[in-house]
Coordinates of C-alpha atoms in Angstrom, one line a residue:
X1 CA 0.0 0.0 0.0
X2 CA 1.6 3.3 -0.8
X3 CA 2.3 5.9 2.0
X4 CA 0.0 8.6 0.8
X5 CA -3.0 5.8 0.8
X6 CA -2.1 4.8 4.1
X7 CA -2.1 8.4 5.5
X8 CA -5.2 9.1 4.1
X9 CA -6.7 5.7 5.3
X10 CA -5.2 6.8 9.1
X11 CA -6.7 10.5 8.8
X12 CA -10.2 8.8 7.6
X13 CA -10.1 6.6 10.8
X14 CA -9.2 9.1 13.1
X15 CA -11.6 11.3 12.0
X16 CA -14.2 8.6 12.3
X17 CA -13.5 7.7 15.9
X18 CA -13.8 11.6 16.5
X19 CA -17.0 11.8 15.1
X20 CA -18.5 8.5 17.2
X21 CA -16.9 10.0 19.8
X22 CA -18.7 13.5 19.7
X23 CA -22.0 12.0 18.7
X24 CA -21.7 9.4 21.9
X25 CA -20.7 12.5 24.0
X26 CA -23.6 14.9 23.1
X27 CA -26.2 11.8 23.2
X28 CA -25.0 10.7 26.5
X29 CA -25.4 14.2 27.8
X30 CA -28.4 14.8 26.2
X31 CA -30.0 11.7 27.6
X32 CA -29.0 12.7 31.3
X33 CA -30.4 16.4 30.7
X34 CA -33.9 14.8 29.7
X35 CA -33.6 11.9 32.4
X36 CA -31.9 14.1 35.8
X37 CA -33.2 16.5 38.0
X38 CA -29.9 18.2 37.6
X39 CA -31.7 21.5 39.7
X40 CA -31.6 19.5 42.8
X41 CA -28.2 18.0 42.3
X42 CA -24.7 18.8 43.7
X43 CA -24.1 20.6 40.0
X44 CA -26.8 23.4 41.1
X45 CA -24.1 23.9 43.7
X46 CA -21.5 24.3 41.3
X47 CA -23.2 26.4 38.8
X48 CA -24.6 28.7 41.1
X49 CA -21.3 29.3 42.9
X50 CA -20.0 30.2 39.1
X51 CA -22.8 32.5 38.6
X52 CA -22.0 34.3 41.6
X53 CA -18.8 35.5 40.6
X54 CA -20.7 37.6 37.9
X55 CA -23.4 38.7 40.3
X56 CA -21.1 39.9 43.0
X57 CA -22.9 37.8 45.3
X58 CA -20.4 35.1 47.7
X59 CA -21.7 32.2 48.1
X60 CA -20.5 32.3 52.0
X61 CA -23.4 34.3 52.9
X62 CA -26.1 32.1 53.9
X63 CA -29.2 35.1 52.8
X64 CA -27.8 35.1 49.2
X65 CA -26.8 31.2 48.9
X66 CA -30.4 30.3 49.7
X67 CA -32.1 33.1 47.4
X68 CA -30.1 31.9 44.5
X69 CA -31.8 28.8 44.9
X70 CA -35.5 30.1 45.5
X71 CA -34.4 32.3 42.2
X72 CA -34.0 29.0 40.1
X73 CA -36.6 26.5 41.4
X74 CA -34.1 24.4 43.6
X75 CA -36.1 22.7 46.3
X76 CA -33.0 20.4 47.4
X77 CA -31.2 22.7 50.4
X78 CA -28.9 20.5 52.4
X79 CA -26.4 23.2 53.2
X80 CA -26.9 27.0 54.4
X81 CA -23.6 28.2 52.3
X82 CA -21.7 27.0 49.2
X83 CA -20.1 23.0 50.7
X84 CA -16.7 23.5 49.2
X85 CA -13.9 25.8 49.2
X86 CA -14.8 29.1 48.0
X87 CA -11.9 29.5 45.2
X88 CA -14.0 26.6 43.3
X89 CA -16.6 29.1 42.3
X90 CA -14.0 31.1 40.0
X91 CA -13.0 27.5 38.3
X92 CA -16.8 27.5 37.6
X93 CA -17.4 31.2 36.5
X94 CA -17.4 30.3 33.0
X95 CA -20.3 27.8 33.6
X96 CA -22.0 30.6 35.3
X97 CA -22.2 32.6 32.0
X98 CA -24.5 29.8 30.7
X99 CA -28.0 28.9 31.5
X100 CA -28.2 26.2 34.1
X101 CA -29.6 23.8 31.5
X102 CA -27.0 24.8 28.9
X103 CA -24.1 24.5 31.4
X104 CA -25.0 21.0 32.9
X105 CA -25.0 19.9 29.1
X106 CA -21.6 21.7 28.7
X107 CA -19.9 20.2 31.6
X108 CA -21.2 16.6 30.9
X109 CA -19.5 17.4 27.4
X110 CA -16.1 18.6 29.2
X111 CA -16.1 16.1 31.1
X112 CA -16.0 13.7 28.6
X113 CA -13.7 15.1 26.6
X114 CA -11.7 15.3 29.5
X115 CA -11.7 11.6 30.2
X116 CA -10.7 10.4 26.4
X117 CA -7.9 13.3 26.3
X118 CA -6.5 11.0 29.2
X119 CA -7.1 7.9 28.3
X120 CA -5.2 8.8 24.5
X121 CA -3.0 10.9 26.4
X122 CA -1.4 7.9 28.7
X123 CA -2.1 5.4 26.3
X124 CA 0.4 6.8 24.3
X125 CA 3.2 6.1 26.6
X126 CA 3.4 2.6 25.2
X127 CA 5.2 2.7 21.6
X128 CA 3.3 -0.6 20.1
X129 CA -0.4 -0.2 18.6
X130 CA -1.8 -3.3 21.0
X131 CA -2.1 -0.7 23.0
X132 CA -3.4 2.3 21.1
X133 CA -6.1 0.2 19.4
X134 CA -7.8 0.3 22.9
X135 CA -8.1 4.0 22.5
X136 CA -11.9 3.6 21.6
X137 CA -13.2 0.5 23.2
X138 CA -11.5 1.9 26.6
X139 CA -13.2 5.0 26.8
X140 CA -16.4 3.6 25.8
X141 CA -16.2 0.5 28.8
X142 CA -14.6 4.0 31.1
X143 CA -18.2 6.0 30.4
X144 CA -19.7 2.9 32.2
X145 CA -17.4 2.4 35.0
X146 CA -20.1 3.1 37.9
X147 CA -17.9 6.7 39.2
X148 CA -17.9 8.2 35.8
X149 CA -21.4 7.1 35.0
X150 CA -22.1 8.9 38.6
X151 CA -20.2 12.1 38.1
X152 CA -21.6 12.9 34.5
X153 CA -25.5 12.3 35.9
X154 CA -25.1 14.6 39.1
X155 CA -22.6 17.0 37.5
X156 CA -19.6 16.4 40.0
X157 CA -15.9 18.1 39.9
X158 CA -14.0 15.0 39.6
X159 CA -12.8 15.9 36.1
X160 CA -10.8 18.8 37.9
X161 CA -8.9 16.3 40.3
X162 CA -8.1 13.9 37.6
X163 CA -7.0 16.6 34.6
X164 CA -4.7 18.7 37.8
X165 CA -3.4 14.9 38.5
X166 CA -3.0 13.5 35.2
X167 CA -0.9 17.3 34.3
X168 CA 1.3 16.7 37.3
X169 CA 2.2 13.1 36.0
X170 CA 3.1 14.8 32.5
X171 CA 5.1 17.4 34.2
X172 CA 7.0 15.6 36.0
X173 CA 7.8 13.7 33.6
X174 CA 9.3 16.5 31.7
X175 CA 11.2 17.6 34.3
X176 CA 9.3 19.8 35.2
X177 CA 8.3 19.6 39.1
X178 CA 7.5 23.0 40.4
X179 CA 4.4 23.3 38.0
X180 CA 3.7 19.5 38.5
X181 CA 3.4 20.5 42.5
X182 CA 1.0 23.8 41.6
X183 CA -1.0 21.4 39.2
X184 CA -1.3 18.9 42.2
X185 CA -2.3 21.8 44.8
X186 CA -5.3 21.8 42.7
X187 CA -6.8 18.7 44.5
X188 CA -7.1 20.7 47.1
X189 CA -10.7 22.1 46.0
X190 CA -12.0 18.9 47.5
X191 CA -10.5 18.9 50.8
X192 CA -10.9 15.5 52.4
X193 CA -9.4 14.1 48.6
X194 CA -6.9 16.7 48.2
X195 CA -5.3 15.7 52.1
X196 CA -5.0 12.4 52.1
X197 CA -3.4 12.4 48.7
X198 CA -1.3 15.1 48.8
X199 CA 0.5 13.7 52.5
X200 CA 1.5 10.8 50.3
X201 CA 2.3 12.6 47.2
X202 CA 4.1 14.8 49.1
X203 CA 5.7 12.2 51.2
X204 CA 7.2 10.8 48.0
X205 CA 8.0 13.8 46.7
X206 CA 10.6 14.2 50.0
X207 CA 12.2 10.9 50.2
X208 CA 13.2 11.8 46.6
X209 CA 14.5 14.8 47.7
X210 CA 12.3 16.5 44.8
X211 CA 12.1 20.1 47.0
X212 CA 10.8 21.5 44.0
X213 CA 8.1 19.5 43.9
X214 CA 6.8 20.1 47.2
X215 CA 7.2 23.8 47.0
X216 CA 4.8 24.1 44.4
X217 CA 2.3 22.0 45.9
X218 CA 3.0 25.4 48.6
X219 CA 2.8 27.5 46.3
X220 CA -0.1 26.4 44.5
X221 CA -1.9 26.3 48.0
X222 CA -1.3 29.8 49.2
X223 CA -2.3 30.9 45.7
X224 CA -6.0 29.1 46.4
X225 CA -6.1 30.7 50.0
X226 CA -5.4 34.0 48.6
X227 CA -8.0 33.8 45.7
X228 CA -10.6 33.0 48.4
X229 CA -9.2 35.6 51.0
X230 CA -10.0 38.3 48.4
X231 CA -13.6 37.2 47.8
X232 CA -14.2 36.1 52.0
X233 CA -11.9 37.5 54.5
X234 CA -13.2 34.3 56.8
X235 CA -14.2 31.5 54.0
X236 CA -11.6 29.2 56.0
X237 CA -13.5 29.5 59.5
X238 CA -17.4 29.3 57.1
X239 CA -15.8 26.5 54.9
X240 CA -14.5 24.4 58.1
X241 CA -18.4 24.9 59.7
X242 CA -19.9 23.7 56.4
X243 CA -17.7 20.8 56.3
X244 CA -18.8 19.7 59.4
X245 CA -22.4 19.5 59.0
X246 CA -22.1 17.8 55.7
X247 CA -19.1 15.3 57.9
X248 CA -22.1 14.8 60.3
X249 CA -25.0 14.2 57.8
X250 CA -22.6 11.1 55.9
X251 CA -21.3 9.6 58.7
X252 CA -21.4 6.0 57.9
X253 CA -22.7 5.5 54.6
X254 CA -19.2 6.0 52.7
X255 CA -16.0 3.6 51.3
X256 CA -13.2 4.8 53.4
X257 CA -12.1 3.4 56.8
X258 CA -13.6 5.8 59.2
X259 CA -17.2 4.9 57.9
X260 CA -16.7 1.4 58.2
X261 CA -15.2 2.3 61.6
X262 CA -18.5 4.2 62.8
X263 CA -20.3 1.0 61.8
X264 CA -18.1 -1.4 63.3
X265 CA -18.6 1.0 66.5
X266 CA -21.9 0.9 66.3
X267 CA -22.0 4.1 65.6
X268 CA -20.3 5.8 69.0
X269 CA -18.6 8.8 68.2
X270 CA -15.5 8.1 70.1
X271 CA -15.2 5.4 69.1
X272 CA -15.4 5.8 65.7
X273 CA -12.7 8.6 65.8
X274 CA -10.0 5.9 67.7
X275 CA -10.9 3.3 65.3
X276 CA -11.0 5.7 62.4
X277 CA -8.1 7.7 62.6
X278 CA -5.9 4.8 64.2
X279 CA -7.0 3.0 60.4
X280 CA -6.2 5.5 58.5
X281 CA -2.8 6.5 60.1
X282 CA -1.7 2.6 59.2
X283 CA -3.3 2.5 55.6
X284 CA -1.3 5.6 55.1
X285 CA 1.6 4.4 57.2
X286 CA 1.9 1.2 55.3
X287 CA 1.2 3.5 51.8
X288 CA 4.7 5.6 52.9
X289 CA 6.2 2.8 53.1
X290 CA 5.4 1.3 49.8
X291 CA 6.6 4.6 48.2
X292 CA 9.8 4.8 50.4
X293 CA 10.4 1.3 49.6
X294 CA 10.0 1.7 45.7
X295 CA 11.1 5.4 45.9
X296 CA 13.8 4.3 43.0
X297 CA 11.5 2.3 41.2
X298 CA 8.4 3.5 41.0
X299 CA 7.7 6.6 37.6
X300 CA 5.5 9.3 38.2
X301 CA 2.1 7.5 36.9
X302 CA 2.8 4.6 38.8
X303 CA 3.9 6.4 42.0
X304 CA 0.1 7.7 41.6
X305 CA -1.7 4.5 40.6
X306 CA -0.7 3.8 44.3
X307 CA -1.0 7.1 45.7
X308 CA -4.7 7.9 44.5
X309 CA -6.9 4.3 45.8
X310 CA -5.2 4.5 49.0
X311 CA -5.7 8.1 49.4
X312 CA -8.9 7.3 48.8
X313 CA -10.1 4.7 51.8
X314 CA -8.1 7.0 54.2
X315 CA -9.9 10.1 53.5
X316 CA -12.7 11.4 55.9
X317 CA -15.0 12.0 53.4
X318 CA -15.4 10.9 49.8
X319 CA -18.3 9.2 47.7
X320 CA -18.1 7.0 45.1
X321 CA -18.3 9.7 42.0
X322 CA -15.2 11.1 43.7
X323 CA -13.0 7.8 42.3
X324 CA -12.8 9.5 39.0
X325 CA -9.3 10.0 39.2
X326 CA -9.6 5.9 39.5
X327 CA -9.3 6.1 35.7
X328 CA -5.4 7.0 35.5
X329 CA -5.0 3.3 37.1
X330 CA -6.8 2.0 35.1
X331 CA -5.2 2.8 31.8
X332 CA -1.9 1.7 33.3
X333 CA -3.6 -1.8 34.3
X334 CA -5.1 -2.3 30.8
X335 CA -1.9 -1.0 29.3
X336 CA 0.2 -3.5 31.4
X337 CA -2.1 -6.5 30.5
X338 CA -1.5 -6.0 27.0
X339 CA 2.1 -5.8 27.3
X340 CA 2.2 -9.1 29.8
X341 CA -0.2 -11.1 28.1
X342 CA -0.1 -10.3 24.5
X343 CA -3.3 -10.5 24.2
X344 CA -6.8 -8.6 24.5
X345 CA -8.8 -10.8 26.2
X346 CA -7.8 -10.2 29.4
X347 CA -8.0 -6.5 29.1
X348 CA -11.7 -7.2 28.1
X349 CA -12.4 -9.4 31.3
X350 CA -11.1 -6.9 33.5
X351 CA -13.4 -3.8 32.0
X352 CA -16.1 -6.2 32.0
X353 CA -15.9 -7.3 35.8
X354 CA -14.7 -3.5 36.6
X355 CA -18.1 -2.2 34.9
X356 CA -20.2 -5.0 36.4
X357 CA -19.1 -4.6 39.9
X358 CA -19.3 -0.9 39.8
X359 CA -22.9 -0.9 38.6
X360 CA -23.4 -3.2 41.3
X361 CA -22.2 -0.7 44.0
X362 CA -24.6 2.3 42.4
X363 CA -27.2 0.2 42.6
X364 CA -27.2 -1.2 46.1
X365 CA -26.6 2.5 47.2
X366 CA -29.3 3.8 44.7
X367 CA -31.6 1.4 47.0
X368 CA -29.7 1.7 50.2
X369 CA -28.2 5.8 50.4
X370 CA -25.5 3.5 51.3
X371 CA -22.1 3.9 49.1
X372 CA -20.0 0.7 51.2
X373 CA -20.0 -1.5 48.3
X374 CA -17.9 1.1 46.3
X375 CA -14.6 -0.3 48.2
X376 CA -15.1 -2.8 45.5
X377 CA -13.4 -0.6 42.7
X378 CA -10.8 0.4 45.5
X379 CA -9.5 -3.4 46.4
X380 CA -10.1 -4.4 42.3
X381 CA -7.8 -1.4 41.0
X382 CA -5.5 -1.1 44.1
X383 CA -4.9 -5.1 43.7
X384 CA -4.5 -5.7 40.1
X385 CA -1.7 -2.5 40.5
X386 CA 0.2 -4.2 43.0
X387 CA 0.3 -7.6 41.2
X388 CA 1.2 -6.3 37.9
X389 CA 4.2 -4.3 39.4
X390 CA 4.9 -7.6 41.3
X391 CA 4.9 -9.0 37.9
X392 CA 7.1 -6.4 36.3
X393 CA 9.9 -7.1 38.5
X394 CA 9.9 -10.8 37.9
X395 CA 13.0 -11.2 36.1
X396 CA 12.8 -13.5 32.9
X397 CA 14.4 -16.7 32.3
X398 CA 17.0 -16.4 29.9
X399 CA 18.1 -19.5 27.6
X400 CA 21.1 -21.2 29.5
X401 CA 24.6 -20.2 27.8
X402 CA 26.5 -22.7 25.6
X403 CA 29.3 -24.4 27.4

């Protein structure tokens, strides 16, 4: 076949898979604008908090949080001010310029985008087209991994935490850590996710003496405080009252150790805290040491394959839509099948069990208002990580020399 043939057979198929792509994309969100009461959803939250930035309003005064409700219809009022750190609502300002209805369709869309940018992204860090092919069939099985399905119905952030991740794997990378550490700050938008995972990113970051790393993650931290500083003079003290009501509303009900604590307490406070925090210091304990045992061995996106389903059980609070970032894993896992294996069909069982028990876990907490059963994608990812890396360093048998 002649070289200009082939390039216009690969332009043809790229530009195919783009248009499946975008019409998959625009239906899916179409379907959950029809199909989701998206005014009474956590994305209401979000949008509103954007709209505010153009209104002048802040979304830390409990009088104007609650109009801006009443003003669009939104019945659903769990929390008396905005639930999450007020320098989110300038990330969603441009949301704000949009109708609600116009920007839950545009984020579902982002967000998507988002998710196959990755997925080609880190796909491409294998050189061999076993892997590339998966390109379309992964993001496809990844739309119906029970978190992303989740986040795109209800409108969640997650798509921040996993783009400011996956831009501090690619940074550093290139060598280039400070920017990798203000990328990584941006975690940080979600508290309880942002902690957990930044004491182990950062932990990494100093027993490879990568200063530069850690200062950004400084750096990029003050720069959040200030942003909200300038908008709230006392957002910190309004944000950390918030957080507690919405800490005492979930209690229980999520994957991470300190729920399954307060139920293995029977739900007494004290404790749950002894049990809880106890847990979590040894799952991140035993997580340092991982990291400071493989300091020399472990690359960037592997370091965080670890890093980001551990930070995740030892966070106080996190529900199953906030496992989005689960999906950097899980391109390294399929990736690493292909290269072990040689073959598809194992790639194909694990999406298939990944998607199955993961729409197994929504379900049982669509029923229950129970999100337990999501530890299931937790012990699945953080497992098949640690025994393909166990695999990796099996060294292979080499044909005896002749005598």
């Amino acid at each position: 076949m002649k070289p200009t043939r082939q390039r216009i057979l690969k332009i043809l198929g790229i530009a195919l898979v783009l248009i499946f792509l975008g019409v998959l994309f625009y239906w899916k969100a179409i379907q959950n604008y029809q199909r989701q009461d998206y005014t009474n959803s956590n994305f209401f939250f979000f949008w509103l908090s954007g709209r505010m930035v153009w209104t002048g309003e802040n979304p830390y005064n409990a009088t104007q949080w609650l109009a801006g409700h009443d003003a669009f219809g939104a019945t659903w009022k769990p929390n008396r001010i905005f639930p999450y750190p007020l320098p989110l609502m300038f990330f969603m300002a441009p949301l704000g310029l949009l109708t609600l209805g116009q920007a839950y369709i545009a984020w579902q869309i982002i967000s998507q985008i988002v998710l196959a940018i990755t997925v080609y992204i880190l796909l491409n860090h294998w050189k061999g087209q076993a892997q590339r092919w998966l390109f379309l069939p992964l993001t496809i099985f990844l739309l119906f991994f029970g978190p992303v399905y989740l986040s795109l119905q209800i409108g969640s952030v997650g798509t921040l935490a996993s783009a400011a991740i996956l831009a501090a794997i690619l940074l550093l990378e290139k060598d280039k850590p400070l920017p990798a550490g203000i990328a990584l700050s941006l975690t940080m938008l979600k508290p309880p996710q942002g902690l957990t995972l930044l004491a182990l990113a950062g932990f990494w970051f100093l027993v490879r003496r990568n200063w530069k790393a850690i200062l950004g993650i400084i750096v990029g931290g003050l720069a959040l405080l200030v942003i909200g500083l300038l908008r709230d003079p006392l957002w910190l003290i309004k944000f950390r009252g918030a957080s507690q009501v919405v800490l005492d509303r979930t209690l229980g009900i999520q994957s991470n150790i300190y729920s399954f604590a307060y139920l293995s307490c029977n739900q007494n406070m004290t404790c749950m805290w002894i049990a809880g925090t106890l847990g979590t210091l040894l799952a991140l304990g035993l997580g340092a040491y991982y990291l400071w045992r493989n300091r020399d061995q472990l690359a960037a996106w592997e370091a965080f394959n670890f890093i980001i389903p551990v930070g995740f059980v030892a966070a106080l609070y996190l529900w199953s839509y906030d496992q989005l970032p689960y999906v950097i894993p899980i391109v390294w896992i399929v990736g690493k099948l292909v290269e072990k294996t040689k073959s598809h069909l194992y790639v194909f069982l694990f999406l298939i069990v990944l998607d199955v028990l993961s729409f197994v876990s929504l379900l049982v907490q669509a029923y229950t208002k129970k999100d337990l059963l999501s530890i299931i994608n937790t012990i699945l990812i953080l497992g098949m990580f640690l025994w393909l890396m166990r695999w990796k360093r099996q060294p292979i048998d080499k044909p005896p020399l002749p005598a």
